[in-house]
Amino acid sequence: MSAEIWNEIEQLLEKISLWFTDPSKLACFLVMDPRGSISVSSALRYWGCTIQAGAQICGAFGYAEDPSEMHQGVAEKFLPLSFSSLPFLPTDSSADWGRALNSLNQNTKGLLRNTSKVYPSVSFDSAQKSVTLFMPGFDKSEIKLYQYRGGSELLIEAGDQRRVIKLPPAMQGKVGGAKFVDRNLVVTIR
């Protein structure tokens, strides 16, 4: 294949990648049973894996037969995401989708409409020469940090995902340290 074809393929993949990371074009939501600790833990893990893959989660939904069973503690685990309830649909009979959609509360409808509100997964602090990576669903022991290209990139490995973070020119240098604080990996650059 000629270099021209490879360039076209690379440009196409870049466009697809940009589309995938734009929450106004592709909205991702977490859905869980808030009564089940495994369901909640899995949703937190999927949130972290989605961020590592380069996409964003726009909100979280819990479903329960009785919406009053929704626990505030579960919603707090997913902050800063918006959290709302979905109607329970029994699996033993065919679903009445009209009834299910009509039973959505205003909070749920608002969450489904507003997909532009996302929490930044990476933030740079030039004054402190630090990079903060939001890593929900992972603990410190699961995260590996590598540095590439003479200090211009960080490679973060968490779970089964790898992610390259390109550092702004003013922040490039050697990693001075890293600490895990409240679901965030804070990397200091020397």
PDB file of C-alpha atoms in Angstrom:
ATOM      1  CA  MET A   1       0.000   0.000   0.000  1.00  0.00           C
ATOM      2  CA  SER A   2       1.156   3.482  -0.676  1.00  0.00           C
ATOM      3  CA  ALA A   3       1.796   6.097   1.993  1.00  0.00           C
ATOM      4  CA  GLU A   4      -1.197   8.059   0.696  1.00  0.00           C
ATOM      5  CA  ILE A   5      -3.601   5.242   1.544  1.00  0.00           C
ATOM      6  CA  TRP A   6      -2.106   4.894   5.034  1.00  0.00           C
ATOM      7  CA  ASN A   7      -2.533   8.646   5.572  1.00  0.00           C
ATOM      8  CA  GLU A   8      -6.190   8.431   4.544  1.00  0.00           C
ATOM      9  CA  ILE A   9      -6.753   5.511   6.903  1.00  0.00           C
ATOM     10  CA  GLU A  10      -5.065   7.394   9.745  1.00  0.00           C
ATOM     11  CA  GLN A  11      -7.204  10.499   9.122  1.00  0.00           C
ATOM     12  CA  LEU A  12     -10.359   8.385   9.062  1.00  0.00           C
ATOM     13  CA  LEU A  13      -9.428   6.752  12.374  1.00  0.00           C
ATOM     14  CA  GLU A  14      -8.755  10.182  13.906  1.00  0.00           C
ATOM     15  CA  LYS A  15     -12.224  11.390  12.840  1.00  0.00           C
ATOM     16  CA  ILE A  16     -13.844   8.279  14.307  1.00  0.00           C
ATOM     17  CA  SER A  17     -11.867   8.735  17.513  1.00  0.00           C
ATOM     18  CA  LEU A  18     -13.022  12.361  17.843  1.00  0.00           C
ATOM     19  CA  TRP A  19     -16.621  11.301  17.241  1.00  0.00           C
ATOM     20  CA  PHE A  20     -16.333   8.599  19.913  1.00  0.00           C
ATOM     21  CA  THR A  21     -15.065  11.075  22.538  1.00  0.00           C
ATOM     22  CA  ASP A  22     -17.728  13.739  21.870  1.00  0.00           C
ATOM     23  CA  PRO A  23     -20.611  13.172  24.334  1.00  0.00           C
ATOM     24  CA  SER A  24     -23.005  15.137  22.102  1.00  0.00           C
ATOM     25  CA  LYS A  25     -22.535  12.462  19.418  1.00  0.00           C
ATOM     26  CA  LEU A  26     -22.173   9.343  21.590  1.00  0.00           C
ATOM     27  CA  ALA A  27     -23.711   9.401  25.054  1.00  0.00           C
ATOM     28  CA  CYS A  28     -22.716   6.627  27.447  1.00  0.00           C
ATOM     29  CA  PHE A  29     -24.624   5.861  30.637  1.00  0.00           C
ATOM     30  CA  LEU A  30     -24.119   3.412  33.478  1.00  0.00           C
ATOM     31  CA  VAL A  31     -27.094   1.239  34.446  1.00  0.00           C
ATOM     32  CA  MET A  32     -27.116  -0.798  37.645  1.00  0.00           C
ATOM     33  CA  ASP A  33     -29.202  -2.397  40.352  1.00  0.00           C
ATOM     34  CA  PRO A  34     -28.510  -0.069  43.302  1.00  0.00           C
ATOM     35  CA  ARG A  35     -29.380  -2.844  45.782  1.00  0.00           C
ATOM     36  CA  GLY A  36     -26.576  -5.107  44.559  1.00  0.00           C
ATOM     37  CA  SER A  37     -23.030  -4.336  45.661  1.00  0.00           C
ATOM     38  CA  ILE A  38     -21.589  -6.321  42.728  1.00  0.00           C
ATOM     39  CA  SER A  39     -23.726  -4.340  40.279  1.00  0.00           C
ATOM     40  CA  VAL A  40     -22.595  -1.032  41.817  1.00  0.00           C
ATOM     41  CA  SER A  41     -18.920  -2.081  41.893  1.00  0.00           C
ATOM     42  CA  SER A  42     -19.112  -3.246  38.276  1.00  0.00           C
ATOM     43  CA  ALA A  43     -20.643   0.057  37.189  1.00  0.00           C
ATOM     44  CA  LEU A  44     -17.832   1.967  38.922  1.00  0.00           C
ATOM     45  CA  ARG A  45     -15.284  -0.254  37.167  1.00  0.00           C
ATOM     46  CA  TYR A  46     -16.954   0.263  33.759  1.00  0.00           C
ATOM     47  CA  TRP A  47     -16.847   4.010  34.375  1.00  0.00           C
ATOM     48  CA  GLY A  48     -13.081   3.902  34.902  1.00  0.00           C
ATOM     49  CA  CYS A  49     -12.547   1.615  31.897  1.00  0.00           C
ATOM     50  CA  THR A  50     -14.641   3.904  29.687  1.00  0.00           C
ATOM     51  CA  ILE A  51     -12.520   6.900  30.703  1.00  0.00           C
ATOM     52  CA  GLN A  52      -9.343   4.903  30.064  1.00  0.00           C
ATOM     53  CA  ALA A  53     -10.674   4.067  26.580  1.00  0.00           C
ATOM     54  CA  GLY A  54     -11.084   7.795  25.887  1.00  0.00           C
ATOM     55  CA  ALA A  55     -14.869   8.158  26.134  1.00  0.00           C
ATOM     56  CA  GLN A  56     -17.008   9.833  28.785  1.00  0.00           C
ATOM     57  CA  ILE A  57     -19.932   8.694  30.897  1.00  0.00           C
ATOM     58  CA  CYS A  58     -22.797  11.218  30.919  1.00  0.00           C
ATOM     59  CA  GLY A  59     -24.743   9.853  33.887  1.00  0.00           C
ATOM     60  CA  ALA A  60     -25.791   6.836  35.930  1.00  0.00           C
ATOM     61  CA  PHE A  61     -29.133   5.110  36.343  1.00  0.00           C
ATOM     62  CA  GLY A  62     -30.381   2.732  38.978  1.00  0.00           C
ATOM     63  CA  TYR A  63     -33.379   0.489  38.494  1.00  0.00           C
ATOM     64  CA  ALA A  64     -35.477  -1.071  41.218  1.00  0.00           C
ATOM     65  CA  GLU A  65     -39.007  -2.433  41.474  1.00  0.00           C
ATOM     66  CA  ASP A  66     -39.650   0.151  44.183  1.00  0.00           C
ATOM     67  CA  PRO A  67     -37.934   3.510  43.389  1.00  0.00           C
ATOM     68  CA  SER A  68     -38.005   4.368  47.112  1.00  0.00           C
ATOM     69  CA  GLU A  69     -35.349   1.641  47.501  1.00  0.00           C
ATOM     70  CA  MET A  70     -32.826   3.906  45.779  1.00  0.00           C
ATOM     71  CA  HIS A  71     -30.137   4.629  48.303  1.00  0.00           C
ATOM     72  CA  GLN A  72     -28.555   8.076  48.498  1.00  0.00           C
ATOM     73  CA  GLY A  73     -25.262   6.377  49.350  1.00  0.00           C
ATOM     74  CA  VAL A  74     -25.170   4.770  45.904  1.00  0.00           C
ATOM     75  CA  ALA A  75     -25.699   8.116  44.163  1.00  0.00           C
ATOM     76  CA  GLU A  76     -22.845   9.599  46.211  1.00  0.00           C
ATOM     77  CA  LYS A  77     -20.456   6.890  44.960  1.00  0.00           C
ATOM     78  CA  PHE A  78     -21.023   8.169  41.436  1.00  0.00           C
ATOM     79  CA  LEU A  79     -20.432  11.861  42.088  1.00  0.00           C
ATOM     80  CA  PRO A  80     -19.856  14.040  40.078  1.00  0.00           C
ATOM     81  CA  LEU A  81     -22.168  12.124  37.702  1.00  0.00           C
ATOM     82  CA  SER A  82     -25.873  12.838  37.765  1.00  0.00           C
ATOM     83  CA  PHE A  83     -27.792   9.836  39.101  1.00  0.00           C
ATOM     84  CA  SER A  84     -31.426   8.999  38.464  1.00  0.00           C
ATOM     85  CA  SER A  85     -33.841   6.082  38.547  1.00  0.00           C
ATOM     86  CA  LEU A  86     -35.266   3.997  35.736  1.00  0.00           C
ATOM     87  CA  PRO A  87     -38.519   2.046  35.890  1.00  0.00           C
ATOM     88  CA  PHE A  88     -38.112  -1.662  36.558  1.00  0.00           C
ATOM     89  CA  LEU A  89     -39.063  -3.833  33.588  1.00  0.00           C
ATOM     90  CA  PRO A  90     -39.909  -7.432  34.460  1.00  0.00           C
ATOM     91  CA  THR A  91     -38.172 -10.031  32.320  1.00  0.00           C
ATOM     92  CA  ASP A  92     -40.869 -12.701  32.661  1.00  0.00           C
ATOM     93  CA  SER A  93     -43.223 -10.963  30.201  1.00  0.00           C
ATOM     94  CA  SER A  94     -42.972  -8.595  27.259  1.00  0.00           C
ATOM     95  CA  ALA A  95     -42.290  -5.012  28.249  1.00  0.00           C
ATOM     96  CA  ASP A  96     -44.853  -2.254  27.819  1.00  0.00           C
ATOM     97  CA  TRP A  97     -42.446   0.332  26.401  1.00  0.00           C
ATOM     98  CA  GLY A  98     -45.065   3.089  26.169  1.00  0.00           C
ATOM     99  CA  ARG A  99     -45.859   2.740  29.860  1.00  0.00           C
ATOM    100  CA  ALA A 100     -42.167   2.513  30.750  1.00  0.00           C
ATOM    101  CA  LEU A 101     -41.279   5.684  28.832  1.00  0.00           C
ATOM    102  CA  ASN A 102     -44.243   7.580  30.276  1.00  0.00           C
ATOM    103  CA  SER A 103     -43.160   6.638  33.796  1.00  0.00           C
ATOM    104  CA  LEU A 104     -39.748   8.323  33.493  1.00  0.00           C
ATOM    105  CA  ASN A 105     -39.431  11.118  36.053  1.00  0.00           C
ATOM    106  CA  GLN A 106     -38.292  14.630  35.091  1.00  0.00           C
ATOM    107  CA  ASN A 107     -34.818  14.072  36.539  1.00  0.00           C
ATOM    108  CA  THR A 108     -34.320  11.010  34.322  1.00  0.00           C
ATOM    109  CA  LYS A 109     -35.623  12.786  31.220  1.00  0.00           C
ATOM    110  CA  GLY A 110     -33.328  15.741  31.907  1.00  0.00           C
ATOM    111  CA  LEU A 111     -30.327  13.462  32.304  1.00  0.00           C
ATOM    112  CA  LEU A 112     -31.073  11.757  28.990  1.00  0.00           C
ATOM    113  CA  ARG A 113     -31.446  15.111  27.211  1.00  0.00           C
ATOM    114  CA  ASN A 114     -28.377  16.854  28.644  1.00  0.00           C
ATOM    115  CA  THR A 115     -25.346  14.826  27.605  1.00  0.00           C
ATOM    116  CA  SER A 116     -22.942  17.752  27.350  1.00  0.00           C
ATOM    117  CA  LYS A 117     -22.192  17.892  31.092  1.00  0.00           C
ATOM    118  CA  VAL A 118     -19.171  15.664  31.634  1.00  0.00           C
ATOM    119  CA  TYR A 119     -16.432  15.671  34.239  1.00  0.00           C
ATOM    120  CA  PRO A 120     -12.940  16.203  32.769  1.00  0.00           C
ATOM    121  CA  SER A 121     -10.852  13.050  33.020  1.00  0.00           C
ATOM    122  CA  VAL A 122      -7.503  14.878  32.747  1.00  0.00           C
ATOM    123  CA  SER A 123      -6.550  18.294  34.076  1.00  0.00           C
ATOM    124  CA  PHE A 124      -3.213  20.085  33.882  1.00  0.00           C
ATOM    125  CA  ASP A 125      -1.949  22.523  36.517  1.00  0.00           C
ATOM    126  CA  SER A 126       0.997  24.414  35.006  1.00  0.00           C
ATOM    127  CA  ALA A 127       1.687  26.343  38.216  1.00  0.00           C
ATOM    128  CA  GLN A 128       2.067  23.149  40.262  1.00  0.00           C
ATOM    129  CA  LYS A 129       3.473  21.174  37.288  1.00  0.00           C
ATOM    130  CA  SER A 130       0.978  18.418  37.970  1.00  0.00           C
ATOM    131  CA  VAL A 131      -1.422  16.286  35.971  1.00  0.00           C
ATOM    132  CA  THR A 132      -4.584  14.987  37.621  1.00  0.00           C
ATOM    133  CA  LEU A 133      -6.218  11.907  36.114  1.00  0.00           C
ATOM    134  CA  PHE A 134      -9.722  10.979  37.230  1.00  0.00           C
ATOM    135  CA  MET A 135      -9.731   7.182  37.668  1.00  0.00           C
ATOM    136  CA  PRO A 136     -13.016   5.966  39.230  1.00  0.00           C
ATOM    137  CA  GLY A 137     -13.400   2.245  39.820  1.00  0.00           C
ATOM    138  CA  PHE A 138      -9.683   1.597  40.264  1.00  0.00           C
ATOM    139  CA  ASP A 139      -7.510   1.494  43.331  1.00  0.00           C
ATOM    140  CA  LYS A 140      -3.855   2.449  43.579  1.00  0.00           C
ATOM    141  CA  SER A 141      -2.557  -1.120  43.180  1.00  0.00           C
ATOM    142  CA  GLU A 142      -4.215  -1.465  39.748  1.00  0.00           C
ATOM    143  CA  ILE A 143      -2.624   1.607  38.172  1.00  0.00           C
ATOM    144  CA  LYS A 144       0.749   1.614  36.445  1.00  0.00           C
ATOM    145  CA  LEU A 145       2.435   4.780  35.235  1.00  0.00           C
ATOM    146  CA  TYR A 146       5.086   4.943  32.507  1.00  0.00           C
ATOM    147  CA  GLN A 147       6.786   7.833  30.780  1.00  0.00           C
ATOM    148  CA  TYR A 148       7.613   7.987  27.069  1.00  0.00           C
ATOM    149  CA  ARG A 149       9.158  10.177  24.401  1.00  0.00           C
ATOM    150  CA  GLY A 150      11.599  12.065  26.576  1.00  0.00           C
ATOM    151  CA  GLY A 151       8.986  13.194  29.059  1.00  0.00           C
ATOM    152  CA  SER A 152       6.396  14.421  26.557  1.00  0.00           C
ATOM    153  CA  GLU A 153       3.880  11.619  27.213  1.00  0.00           C
ATOM    154  CA  LEU A 154       2.557   9.585  30.116  1.00  0.00           C
ATOM    155  CA  LEU A 155       1.202   6.070  29.644  1.00  0.00           C
ATOM    156  CA  ILE A 156      -1.410   5.053  32.187  1.00  0.00           C
ATOM    157  CA  GLU A 157      -2.282   1.382  32.475  1.00  0.00           C
ATOM    158  CA  ALA A 158      -5.351   0.503  34.539  1.00  0.00           C
ATOM    159  CA  GLY A 159      -7.376  -2.663  34.310  1.00  0.00           C
ATOM    160  CA  ASP A 160      -7.080  -3.929  30.754  1.00  0.00           C
ATOM    161  CA  GLN A 161      -6.810  -0.440  29.238  1.00  0.00           C
ATOM    162  CA  ARG A 162      -3.855   1.742  28.312  1.00  0.00           C
ATOM    163  CA  ARG A 163      -4.063   5.455  27.727  1.00  0.00           C
ATOM    164  CA  VAL A 164      -1.488   7.939  26.452  1.00  0.00           C
ATOM    165  CA  ILE A 165      -1.595  11.463  27.896  1.00  0.00           C
ATOM    166  CA  LYS A 166       0.321  14.048  25.870  1.00  0.00           C
ATOM    167  CA  LEU A 167       1.795  16.684  28.136  1.00  0.00           C
ATOM    168  CA  PRO A 168       1.678  20.370  27.171  1.00  0.00           C
ATOM    169  CA  PRO A 169       5.143  21.685  26.180  1.00  0.00           C
ATOM    170  CA  ALA A 170       5.426  23.776  29.363  1.00  0.00           C
ATOM    171  CA  MET A 171       4.891  20.692  31.526  1.00  0.00           C
ATOM    172  CA  GLN A 172       7.192  18.199  29.868  1.00  0.00           C
ATOM    173  CA  GLY A 173       9.857  16.636  32.047  1.00  0.00           C
ATOM    174  CA  LYS A 174      10.523  13.682  34.310  1.00  0.00           C
ATOM    175  CA  VAL A 175       7.914  12.353  36.688  1.00  0.00           C
ATOM    176  CA  GLY A 176       8.756  13.556  40.182  1.00  0.00           C
ATOM    177  CA  GLY A 177       6.093  11.556  41.987  1.00  0.00           C
ATOM    178  CA  ALA A 178       2.556  10.246  41.895  1.00  0.00           C
ATOM    179  CA  LYS A 179      -0.117   9.778  44.519  1.00  0.00           C
ATOM    180  CA  PHE A 180      -3.640   8.421  44.478  1.00  0.00           C
ATOM    181  CA  VAL A 181      -6.151  10.715  46.204  1.00  0.00           C
ATOM    182  CA  ASP A 182      -9.946  10.313  46.161  1.00  0.00           C
ATOM    183  CA  ARG A 183     -10.217   8.477  42.782  1.00  0.00           C
ATOM    184  CA  ASN A 184      -7.584  10.768  41.226  1.00  0.00           C
ATOM    185  CA  LEU A 185      -4.021   9.967  40.236  1.00  0.00           C
ATOM    186  CA  VAL A 186      -1.990  13.144  40.748  1.00  0.00           C
ATOM    187  CA  VAL A 187       1.325  13.080  38.864  1.00  0.00           C
ATOM    188  CA  THR A 188       3.958  15.711  39.633  1.00  0.00           C
ATOM    189  CA  ILE A 189       6.433  16.629  36.890  1.00  0.00           C
ATOM    190  CA  ARG A 190       9.948  17.937  37.645  1.00  0.00           C
TER     191      ARG A 190
END
